[in-house]
Every structure is written in structure tokens, then in C-alpha cells.
mmCIF file of C-alpha atoms in Angstrom:
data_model
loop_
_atom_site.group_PDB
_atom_site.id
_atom_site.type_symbol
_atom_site.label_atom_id
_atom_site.label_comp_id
_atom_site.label_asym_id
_atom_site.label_seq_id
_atom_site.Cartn_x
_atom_site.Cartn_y
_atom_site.Cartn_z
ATOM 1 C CA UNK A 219 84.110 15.335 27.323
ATOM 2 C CA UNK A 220 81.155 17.310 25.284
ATOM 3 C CA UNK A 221 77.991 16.772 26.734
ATOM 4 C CA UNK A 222 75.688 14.929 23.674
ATOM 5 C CA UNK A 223 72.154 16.509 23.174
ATOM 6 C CA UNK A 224 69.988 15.359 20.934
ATOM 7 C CA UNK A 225 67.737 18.594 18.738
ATOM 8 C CA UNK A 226 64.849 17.568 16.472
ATOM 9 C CA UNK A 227 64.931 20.964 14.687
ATOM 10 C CA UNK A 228 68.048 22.568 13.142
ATOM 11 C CA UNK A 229 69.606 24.989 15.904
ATOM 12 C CA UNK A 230 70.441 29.007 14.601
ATOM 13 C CA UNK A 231 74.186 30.006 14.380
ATOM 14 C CA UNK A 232 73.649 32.191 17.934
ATOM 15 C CA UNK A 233 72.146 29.246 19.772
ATOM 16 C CA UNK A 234 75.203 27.444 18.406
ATOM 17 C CA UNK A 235 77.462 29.519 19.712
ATOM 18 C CA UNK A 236 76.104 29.413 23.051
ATOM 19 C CA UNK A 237 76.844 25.869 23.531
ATOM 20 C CA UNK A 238 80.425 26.144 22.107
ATOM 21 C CA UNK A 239 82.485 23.113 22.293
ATOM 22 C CA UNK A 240 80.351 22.202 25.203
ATOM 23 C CA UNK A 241 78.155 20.239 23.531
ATOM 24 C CA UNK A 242 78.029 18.358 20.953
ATOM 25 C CA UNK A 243 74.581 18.315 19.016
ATOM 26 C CA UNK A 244 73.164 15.564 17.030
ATOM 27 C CA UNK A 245 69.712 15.899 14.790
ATOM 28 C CA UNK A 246 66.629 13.478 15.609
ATOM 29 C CA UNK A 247 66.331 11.067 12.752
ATOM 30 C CA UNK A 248 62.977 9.693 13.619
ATOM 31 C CA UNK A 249 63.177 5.816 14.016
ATOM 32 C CA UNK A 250 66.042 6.093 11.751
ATOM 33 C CA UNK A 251 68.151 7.754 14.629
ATOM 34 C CA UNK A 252 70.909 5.130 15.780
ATOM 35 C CA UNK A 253 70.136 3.543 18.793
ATOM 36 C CA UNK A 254 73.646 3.607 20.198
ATOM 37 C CA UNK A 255 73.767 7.246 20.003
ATOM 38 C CA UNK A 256 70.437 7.835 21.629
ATOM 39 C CA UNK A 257 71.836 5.880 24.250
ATOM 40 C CA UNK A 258 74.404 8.042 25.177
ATOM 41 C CA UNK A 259 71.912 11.392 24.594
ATOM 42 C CA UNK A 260 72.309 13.480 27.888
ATOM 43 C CA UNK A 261 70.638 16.378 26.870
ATOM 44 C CA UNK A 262 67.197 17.116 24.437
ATOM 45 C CA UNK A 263 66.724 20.056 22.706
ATOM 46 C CA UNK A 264 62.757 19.700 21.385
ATOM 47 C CA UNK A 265 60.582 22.061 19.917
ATOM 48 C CA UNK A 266 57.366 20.008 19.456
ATOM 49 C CA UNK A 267 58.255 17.030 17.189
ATOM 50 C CA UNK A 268 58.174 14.216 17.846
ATOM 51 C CA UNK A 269 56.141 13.302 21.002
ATOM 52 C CA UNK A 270 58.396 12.588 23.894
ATOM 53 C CA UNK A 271 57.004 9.920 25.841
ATOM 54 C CA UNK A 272 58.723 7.658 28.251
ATOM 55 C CA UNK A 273 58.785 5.285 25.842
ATOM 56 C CA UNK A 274 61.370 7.759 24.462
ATOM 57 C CA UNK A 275 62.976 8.769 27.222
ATOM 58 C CA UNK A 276 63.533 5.131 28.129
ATOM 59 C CA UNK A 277 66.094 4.949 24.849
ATOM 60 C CA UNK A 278 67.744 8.061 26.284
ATOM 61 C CA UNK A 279 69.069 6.367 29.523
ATOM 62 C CA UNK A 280 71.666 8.778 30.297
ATOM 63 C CA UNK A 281 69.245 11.604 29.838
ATOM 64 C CA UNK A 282 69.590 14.685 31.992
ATOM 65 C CA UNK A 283 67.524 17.159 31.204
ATOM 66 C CA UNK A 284 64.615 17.805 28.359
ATOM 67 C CA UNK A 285 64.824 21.890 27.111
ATOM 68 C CA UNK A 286 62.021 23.297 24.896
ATOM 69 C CA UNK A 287 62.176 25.851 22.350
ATOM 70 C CA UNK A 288 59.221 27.402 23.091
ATOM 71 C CA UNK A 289 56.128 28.306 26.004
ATOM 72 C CA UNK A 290 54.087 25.066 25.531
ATOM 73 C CA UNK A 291 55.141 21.418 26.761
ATOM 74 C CA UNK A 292 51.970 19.790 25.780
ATOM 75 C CA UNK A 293 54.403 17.502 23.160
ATOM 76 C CA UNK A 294 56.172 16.165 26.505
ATOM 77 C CA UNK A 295 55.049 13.762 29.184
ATOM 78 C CA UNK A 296 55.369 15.505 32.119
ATOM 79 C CA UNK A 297 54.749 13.265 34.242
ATOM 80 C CA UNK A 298 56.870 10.745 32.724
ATOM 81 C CA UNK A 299 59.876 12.684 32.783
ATOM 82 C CA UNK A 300 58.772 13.248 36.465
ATOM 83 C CA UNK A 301 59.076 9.583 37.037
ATOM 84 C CA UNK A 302 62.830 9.102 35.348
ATOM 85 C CA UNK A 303 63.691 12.694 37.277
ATOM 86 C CA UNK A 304 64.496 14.414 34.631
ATOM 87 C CA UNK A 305 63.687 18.259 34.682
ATOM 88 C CA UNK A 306 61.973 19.713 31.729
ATOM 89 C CA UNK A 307 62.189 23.035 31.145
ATOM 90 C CA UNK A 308 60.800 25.645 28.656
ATOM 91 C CA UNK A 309 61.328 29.712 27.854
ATOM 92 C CA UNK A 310 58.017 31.637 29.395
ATOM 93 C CA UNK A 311 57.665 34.803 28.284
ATOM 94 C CA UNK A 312 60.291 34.733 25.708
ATOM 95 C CA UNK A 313 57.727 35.164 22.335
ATOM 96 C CA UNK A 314 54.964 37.120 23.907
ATOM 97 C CA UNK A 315 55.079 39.791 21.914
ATOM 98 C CA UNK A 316 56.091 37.661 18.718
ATOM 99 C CA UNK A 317 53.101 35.760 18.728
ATOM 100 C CA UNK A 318 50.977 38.781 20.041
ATOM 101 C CA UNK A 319 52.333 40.347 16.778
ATOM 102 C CA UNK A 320 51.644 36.835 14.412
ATOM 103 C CA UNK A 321 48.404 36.785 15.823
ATOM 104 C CA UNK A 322 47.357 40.661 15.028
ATOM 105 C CA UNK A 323 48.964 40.329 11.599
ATOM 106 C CA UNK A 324 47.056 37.007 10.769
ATOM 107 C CA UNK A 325 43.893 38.360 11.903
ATOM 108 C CA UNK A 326 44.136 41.850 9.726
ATOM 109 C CA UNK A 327 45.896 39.528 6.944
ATOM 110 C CA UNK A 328 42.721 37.531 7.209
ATOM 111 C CA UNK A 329 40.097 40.509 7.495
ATOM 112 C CA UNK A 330 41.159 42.366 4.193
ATOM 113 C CA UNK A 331 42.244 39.642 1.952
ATOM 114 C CA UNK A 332 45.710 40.354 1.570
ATOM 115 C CA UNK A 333 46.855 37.144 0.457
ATOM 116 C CA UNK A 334 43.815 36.656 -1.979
ATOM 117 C CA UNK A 335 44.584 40.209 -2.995
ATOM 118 C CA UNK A 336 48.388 39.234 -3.507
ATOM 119 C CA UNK A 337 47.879 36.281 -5.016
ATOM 120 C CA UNK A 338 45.403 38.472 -7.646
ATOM 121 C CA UNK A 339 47.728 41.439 -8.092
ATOM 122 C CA UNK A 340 49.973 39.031 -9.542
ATOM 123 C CA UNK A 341 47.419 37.028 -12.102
ATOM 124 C CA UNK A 342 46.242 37.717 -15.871
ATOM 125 C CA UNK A 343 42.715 38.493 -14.148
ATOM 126 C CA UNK A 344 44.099 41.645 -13.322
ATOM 127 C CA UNK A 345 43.736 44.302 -15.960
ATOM 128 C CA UNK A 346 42.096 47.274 -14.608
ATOM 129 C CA UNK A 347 41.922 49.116 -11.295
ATOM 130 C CA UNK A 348 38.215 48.470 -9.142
ATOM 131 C CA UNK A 349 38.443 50.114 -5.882
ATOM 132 C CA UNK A 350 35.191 48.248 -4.321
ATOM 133 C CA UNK A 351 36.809 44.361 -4.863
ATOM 134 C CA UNK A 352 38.623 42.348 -1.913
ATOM 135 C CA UNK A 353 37.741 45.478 0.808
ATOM 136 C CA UNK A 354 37.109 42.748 3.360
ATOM 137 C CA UNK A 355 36.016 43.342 6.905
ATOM 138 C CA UNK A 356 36.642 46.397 8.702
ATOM 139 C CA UNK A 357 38.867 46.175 11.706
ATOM 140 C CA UNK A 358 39.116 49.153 13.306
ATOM 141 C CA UNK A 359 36.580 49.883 16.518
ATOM 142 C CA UNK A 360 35.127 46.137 16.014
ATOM 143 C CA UNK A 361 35.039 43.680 18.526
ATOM 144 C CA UNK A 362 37.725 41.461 19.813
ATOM 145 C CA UNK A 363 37.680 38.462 21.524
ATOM 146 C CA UNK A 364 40.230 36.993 23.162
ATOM 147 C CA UNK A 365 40.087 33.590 24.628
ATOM 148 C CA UNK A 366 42.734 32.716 27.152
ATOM 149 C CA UNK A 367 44.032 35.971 28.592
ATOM 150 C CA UNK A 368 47.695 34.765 29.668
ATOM 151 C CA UNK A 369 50.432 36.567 28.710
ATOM 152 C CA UNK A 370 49.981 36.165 24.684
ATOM 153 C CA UNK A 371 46.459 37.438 25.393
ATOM 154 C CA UNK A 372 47.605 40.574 27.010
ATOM 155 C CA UNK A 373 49.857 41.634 24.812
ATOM 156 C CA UNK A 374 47.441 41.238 22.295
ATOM 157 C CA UNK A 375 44.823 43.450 24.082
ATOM 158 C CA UNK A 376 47.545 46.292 23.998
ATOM 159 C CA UNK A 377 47.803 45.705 20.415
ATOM 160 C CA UNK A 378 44.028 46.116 19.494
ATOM 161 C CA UNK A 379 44.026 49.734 21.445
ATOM 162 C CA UNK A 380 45.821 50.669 18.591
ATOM 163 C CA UNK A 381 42.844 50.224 16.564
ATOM 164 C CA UNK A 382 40.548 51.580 19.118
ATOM 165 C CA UNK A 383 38.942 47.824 19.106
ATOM 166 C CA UNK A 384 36.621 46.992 22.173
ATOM 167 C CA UNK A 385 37.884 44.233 23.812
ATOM 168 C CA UNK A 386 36.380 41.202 25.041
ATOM 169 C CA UNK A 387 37.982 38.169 26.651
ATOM 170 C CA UNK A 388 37.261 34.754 28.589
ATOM 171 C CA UNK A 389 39.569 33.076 30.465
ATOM 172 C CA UNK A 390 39.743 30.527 33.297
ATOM 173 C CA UNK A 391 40.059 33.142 36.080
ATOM 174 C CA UNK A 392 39.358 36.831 35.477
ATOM 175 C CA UNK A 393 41.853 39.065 35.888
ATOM 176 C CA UNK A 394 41.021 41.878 37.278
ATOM 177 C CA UNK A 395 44.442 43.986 37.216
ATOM 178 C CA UNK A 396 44.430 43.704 33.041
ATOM 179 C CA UNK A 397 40.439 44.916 33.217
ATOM 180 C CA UNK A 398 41.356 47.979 35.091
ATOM 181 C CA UNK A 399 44.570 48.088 33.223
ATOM 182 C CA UNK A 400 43.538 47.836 29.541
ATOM 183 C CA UNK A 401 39.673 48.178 29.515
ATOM 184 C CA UNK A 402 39.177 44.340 28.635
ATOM 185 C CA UNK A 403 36.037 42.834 29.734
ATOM 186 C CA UNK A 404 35.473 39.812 30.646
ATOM 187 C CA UNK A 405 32.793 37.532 29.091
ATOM 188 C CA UNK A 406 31.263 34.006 29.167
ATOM 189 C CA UNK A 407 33.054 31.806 25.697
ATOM 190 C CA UNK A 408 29.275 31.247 24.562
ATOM 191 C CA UNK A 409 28.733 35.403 24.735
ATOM 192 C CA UNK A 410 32.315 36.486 23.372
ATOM 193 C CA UNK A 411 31.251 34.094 19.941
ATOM 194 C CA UNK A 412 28.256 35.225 19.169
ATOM 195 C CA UNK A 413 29.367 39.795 20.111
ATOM 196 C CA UNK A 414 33.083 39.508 18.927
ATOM 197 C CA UNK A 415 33.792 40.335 15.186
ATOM 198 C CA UNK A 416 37.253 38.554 15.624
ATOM 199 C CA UNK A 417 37.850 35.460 18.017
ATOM 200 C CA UNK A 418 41.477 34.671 18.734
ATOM 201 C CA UNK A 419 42.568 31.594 20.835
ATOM 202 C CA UNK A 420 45.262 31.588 23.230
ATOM 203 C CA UNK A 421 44.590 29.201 25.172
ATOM 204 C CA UNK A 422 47.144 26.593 26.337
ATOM 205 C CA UNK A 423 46.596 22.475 25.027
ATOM 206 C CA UNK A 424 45.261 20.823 27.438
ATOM 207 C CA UNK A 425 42.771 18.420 27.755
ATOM 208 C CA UNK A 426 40.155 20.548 28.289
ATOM 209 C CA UNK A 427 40.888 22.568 25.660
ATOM 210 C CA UNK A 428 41.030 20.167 22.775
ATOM 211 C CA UNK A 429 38.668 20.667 20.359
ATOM 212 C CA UNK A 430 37.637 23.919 22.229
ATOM 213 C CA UNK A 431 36.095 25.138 19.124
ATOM 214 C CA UNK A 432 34.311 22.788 17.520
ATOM 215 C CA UNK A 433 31.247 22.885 15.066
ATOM 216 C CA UNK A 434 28.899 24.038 17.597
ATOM 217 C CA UNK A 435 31.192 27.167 18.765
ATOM 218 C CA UNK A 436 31.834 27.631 15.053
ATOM 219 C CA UNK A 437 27.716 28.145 14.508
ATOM 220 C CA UNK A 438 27.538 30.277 17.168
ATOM 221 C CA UNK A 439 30.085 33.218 15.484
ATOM 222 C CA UNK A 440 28.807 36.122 13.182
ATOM 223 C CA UNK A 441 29.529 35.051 9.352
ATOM 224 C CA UNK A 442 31.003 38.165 9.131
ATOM 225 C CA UNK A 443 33.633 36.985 11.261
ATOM 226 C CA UNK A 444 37.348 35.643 11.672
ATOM 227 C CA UNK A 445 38.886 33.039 13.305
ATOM 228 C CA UNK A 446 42.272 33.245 14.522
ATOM 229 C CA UNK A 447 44.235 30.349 16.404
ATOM 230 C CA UNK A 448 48.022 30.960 17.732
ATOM 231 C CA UNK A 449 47.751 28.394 20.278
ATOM 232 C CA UNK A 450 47.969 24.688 19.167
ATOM 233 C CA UNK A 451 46.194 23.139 15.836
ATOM 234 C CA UNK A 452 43.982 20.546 18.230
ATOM 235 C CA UNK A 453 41.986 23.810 20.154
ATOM 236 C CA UNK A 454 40.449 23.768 16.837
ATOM 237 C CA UNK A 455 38.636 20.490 15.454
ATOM 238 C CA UNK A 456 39.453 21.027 11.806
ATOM 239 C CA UNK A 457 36.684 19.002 10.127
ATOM 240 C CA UNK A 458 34.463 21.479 11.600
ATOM 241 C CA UNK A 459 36.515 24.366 10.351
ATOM 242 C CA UNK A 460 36.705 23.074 7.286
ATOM 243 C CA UNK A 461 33.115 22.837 6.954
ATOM 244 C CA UNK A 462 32.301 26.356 8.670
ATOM 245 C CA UNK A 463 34.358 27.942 5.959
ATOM 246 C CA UNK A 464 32.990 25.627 2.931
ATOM 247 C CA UNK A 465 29.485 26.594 4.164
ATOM 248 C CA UNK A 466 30.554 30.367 4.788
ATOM 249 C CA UNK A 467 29.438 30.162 8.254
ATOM 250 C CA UNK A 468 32.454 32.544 8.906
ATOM 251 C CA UNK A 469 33.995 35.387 6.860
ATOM 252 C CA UNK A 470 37.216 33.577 7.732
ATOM 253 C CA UNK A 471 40.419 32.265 9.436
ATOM 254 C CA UNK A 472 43.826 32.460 10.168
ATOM 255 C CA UNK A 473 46.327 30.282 12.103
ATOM 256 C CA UNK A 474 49.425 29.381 12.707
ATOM 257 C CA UNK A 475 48.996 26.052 14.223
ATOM 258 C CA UNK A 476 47.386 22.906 12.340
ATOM 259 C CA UNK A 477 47.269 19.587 13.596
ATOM 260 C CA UNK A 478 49.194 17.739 12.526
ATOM 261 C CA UNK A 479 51.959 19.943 11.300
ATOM 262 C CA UNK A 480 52.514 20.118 8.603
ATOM 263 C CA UNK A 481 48.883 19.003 7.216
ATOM 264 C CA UNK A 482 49.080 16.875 4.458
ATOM 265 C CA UNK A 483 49.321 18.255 1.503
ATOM 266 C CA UNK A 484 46.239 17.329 -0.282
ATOM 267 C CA UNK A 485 44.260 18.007 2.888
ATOM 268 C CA UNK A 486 41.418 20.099 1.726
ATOM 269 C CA UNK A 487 41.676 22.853 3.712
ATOM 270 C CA UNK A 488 44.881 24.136 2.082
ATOM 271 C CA UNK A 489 42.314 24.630 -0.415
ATOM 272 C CA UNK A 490 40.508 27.389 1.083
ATOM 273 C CA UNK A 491 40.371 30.673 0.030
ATOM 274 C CA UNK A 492 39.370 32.038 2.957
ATOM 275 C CA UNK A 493 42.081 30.714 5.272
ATOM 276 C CA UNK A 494 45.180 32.285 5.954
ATOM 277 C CA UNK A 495 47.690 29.689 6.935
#
């Protein structure tokens, strides 16, 4: 007999595959999802949405195992899953580099307008050629800081040596091997906003870092500078964003990450201008 797992996103014709006839998959339906399937669910396949609590798991008795598409497992109850022994696991390392990537494109996307500039290349207002409009920040030798240097945060370091950027990070423990390594230096989160001309977040959710940057962080930063947050929406309280970019406290920002996700759409800061997202 196929195993049943349960996915609340659509799987890719190569994760498919993998399964075979092994499995049998069935997509989360929110409370609409049949009761009498989720009770024979041995397997879930999550990748942020919903929350699984053990309120959850508890209409999943023949659960097995939870897998997550991704690094973070902030969406699961650990210790609930603990309790009901069921093993959650997740794919370190895996998108490193991807998000190291998202998070370098976001910020230059971010820096030099490019979506503004898109969005204006392709309007009536556009009749004649002016060099000196949308030239945005500079990013090459500027200031980078990095908070949370984990894996994501080291790959981004490597990234900005490309642009000869001097690199700044803060992080729970310093890490001594990636200073000597990359050139990084390590700095207190109150210092690295106030020197760095872009601040990227990496950090994991946790409770400690909800909120991490809030309206009084967001004061501290130059208003010549971006925000960029590839770790989870709630790092970042977004009625404080919201009003550091109305009130052009920052140049900018860029994520990739709201909470929730997707915002609503009449949520004002799909509005901005200057927010890539």
C-alpha cells in the first residue's frame, strides 16, 4: 500500500518522481480538507503554511514523520511533534547560495531603482533620454551589514567581495574562522545600523528575534540606506517599516518575506515606491 502524505504546496515534476508510486500525495485544503483523509495522513510535506500545531497533528493520528521544504521550522511546533514522536525534519544547507543570491539581487534591485526604472521605461512619461534620473545609491565599496552570520550570511559576505564592499556583521557568537576567512568584522546591532549603507537580516525566527527591527532600529539607519530582509516577514515589525519609508527615514527596502504572506492586498505598503517586494 502507498504511503499517504499530505503537501500544502503543489510538489515539482522531479520531487514527484522521487516518490514514485510510493506515495500517494494529497493537497492541504485548509479546514476544507476531509477529515477522514487527514486521518489516515502518514506523512507531511510543509513548506510554511499553515501552522502545524498539535492541534494539527492530533487530526493526523497515523502521522509519521513532518518534512519541510526549506531551512526554517519556525511554522512547526517542535516541541509538540516531540511529544506525539514524530521526527521533523528540514533541508540545511540546501538554498544557501539561492537566497545568498535573492538577497544580493534585492538589495542592488533596491539601491538603483530598477523596478521604478522598469516600471518607467515602460510609461508615456518617458519621452526623452536624462542620464542623472533614478541613479540611486552607489553600491560598490559601501558598507554592508549583515545580521545573523549563519550560513546565508556567509555566502553573502563572499558575494559583496565582488563589489569590494566592507563588511560588517553581528551575530549571536562571533565567528572567528569567517573573520580571518573573508575580512568580515564583527560589530554590536546598534553600531552595524547606524555605519552600514545596506543592512540585511538573516537571522533565524525566533522569539528573540521577532520584531528585531523595529521603529527604533529603523531611526537609527542612515536615510541613505536599504533594508533588506531574507529571513522571515516578523524580524521586521512592518508598521514601523511602513512608516520609516513614508517618512523617508531610509532610502529603501527589499524583502522577500512579509508577514503574513501574502499581505493583503490593499495593505499599504504594496504601495510603496521605495520597496522592492
Amino acid at each position: 500500500m502507498p504511503y499517504q502524505v499530505l503537501i500544502d504546496t503543489p510538489l515539482n515534476d522531479e520531487i514527484m518522481g522521487m516518490m514514485g508510486d510510493a506515495c500517494v500525495t494529497h493537497l492541504w485544503q485548509g479546514e476544507e480538507t476531509d477529515p477522514a483523509l487527514l486521518a489516515q495522513v502518514e506523512g507531511y510535506f510543509t513548506y510554511g503554511h499553515p501552522k502545524v500545531s498539535g492541534a494539527t497533528m492530533d487530526k493526523m493520528p497515523k502521522l509519521r514523520v513532518i518534512s519541510n521544504f526549506g531551512v526554517g521550522v519556525d511554522h512547526i511546533n517542535l516541541e509538540d511533534a516531540k511529544a506525539r514522536n514524530i521526527p521533523v525534519g528540514n533541508t540545511p544547507n540546501l538554498v544557501d547560495g539561492a537566497t545568498a543570491d535573492m538577497a544580493f539581487t534585492l538589495l542592488v534591485t533596491a539601491a538603483r531603482n530598477v523596478i521604478i526604472g522598469e516600471h518607467y521605461a515602460r510609461s508615456d512619461a518617458f519621452t526623452h533620454y536624462d542620464p542623472s534620473i533614478l541613479l540611486g545609491q552607489e553600491v560598490y565599496g559601501q558598507t554592508l551589514g549583515i545580521v545573523g552570520m549563519g550560513n546565508i550570511g556567509t555566502q553573502l559576505a563572499r558575494r559583496a567581495q565582488g563589489f569590494d564592499m566592507k563588511v560588517l556583521y553581528h551575530n549571536r557568537n562571533r565567528r572567528p574562522e569567517t573573520e580571518a576567512e573573508l575580512g568580515v568584522i564583527y560589530t554590536e546591532k546598534e553600531a552595524l545600523l547606524r555605519e552600514a549603507d545596506f543592512v540585511v537580516l538573516t537571522v533565524p525566527m525566533t522569539p528573540e528575534t521577532r520584531h528585531l527591527i523595529s521603529r527604533a532600529e529603523l531611526q537609527m539607519m542612515k536615510p541613505t540606506a536599504v533594508l533588506v530582509n531574507v529571513a522571515r516577514g516578523g524580524v521586521v515589525d512592518h508598521d514601523a517599516l511602513l512608516e520609516a519609508l513614508q517618512n523617508q527615514w531610509i532610502y529603501a527596502a527589499a524583502v522577500d518575506v512579509t508577514e503574513p504572506e501574502p499581505l493583503p492586498r490593499d495593505h499599504p505598503l504594496l504601495q510603496q515606491k521605495n520597496l522592492v517586494i
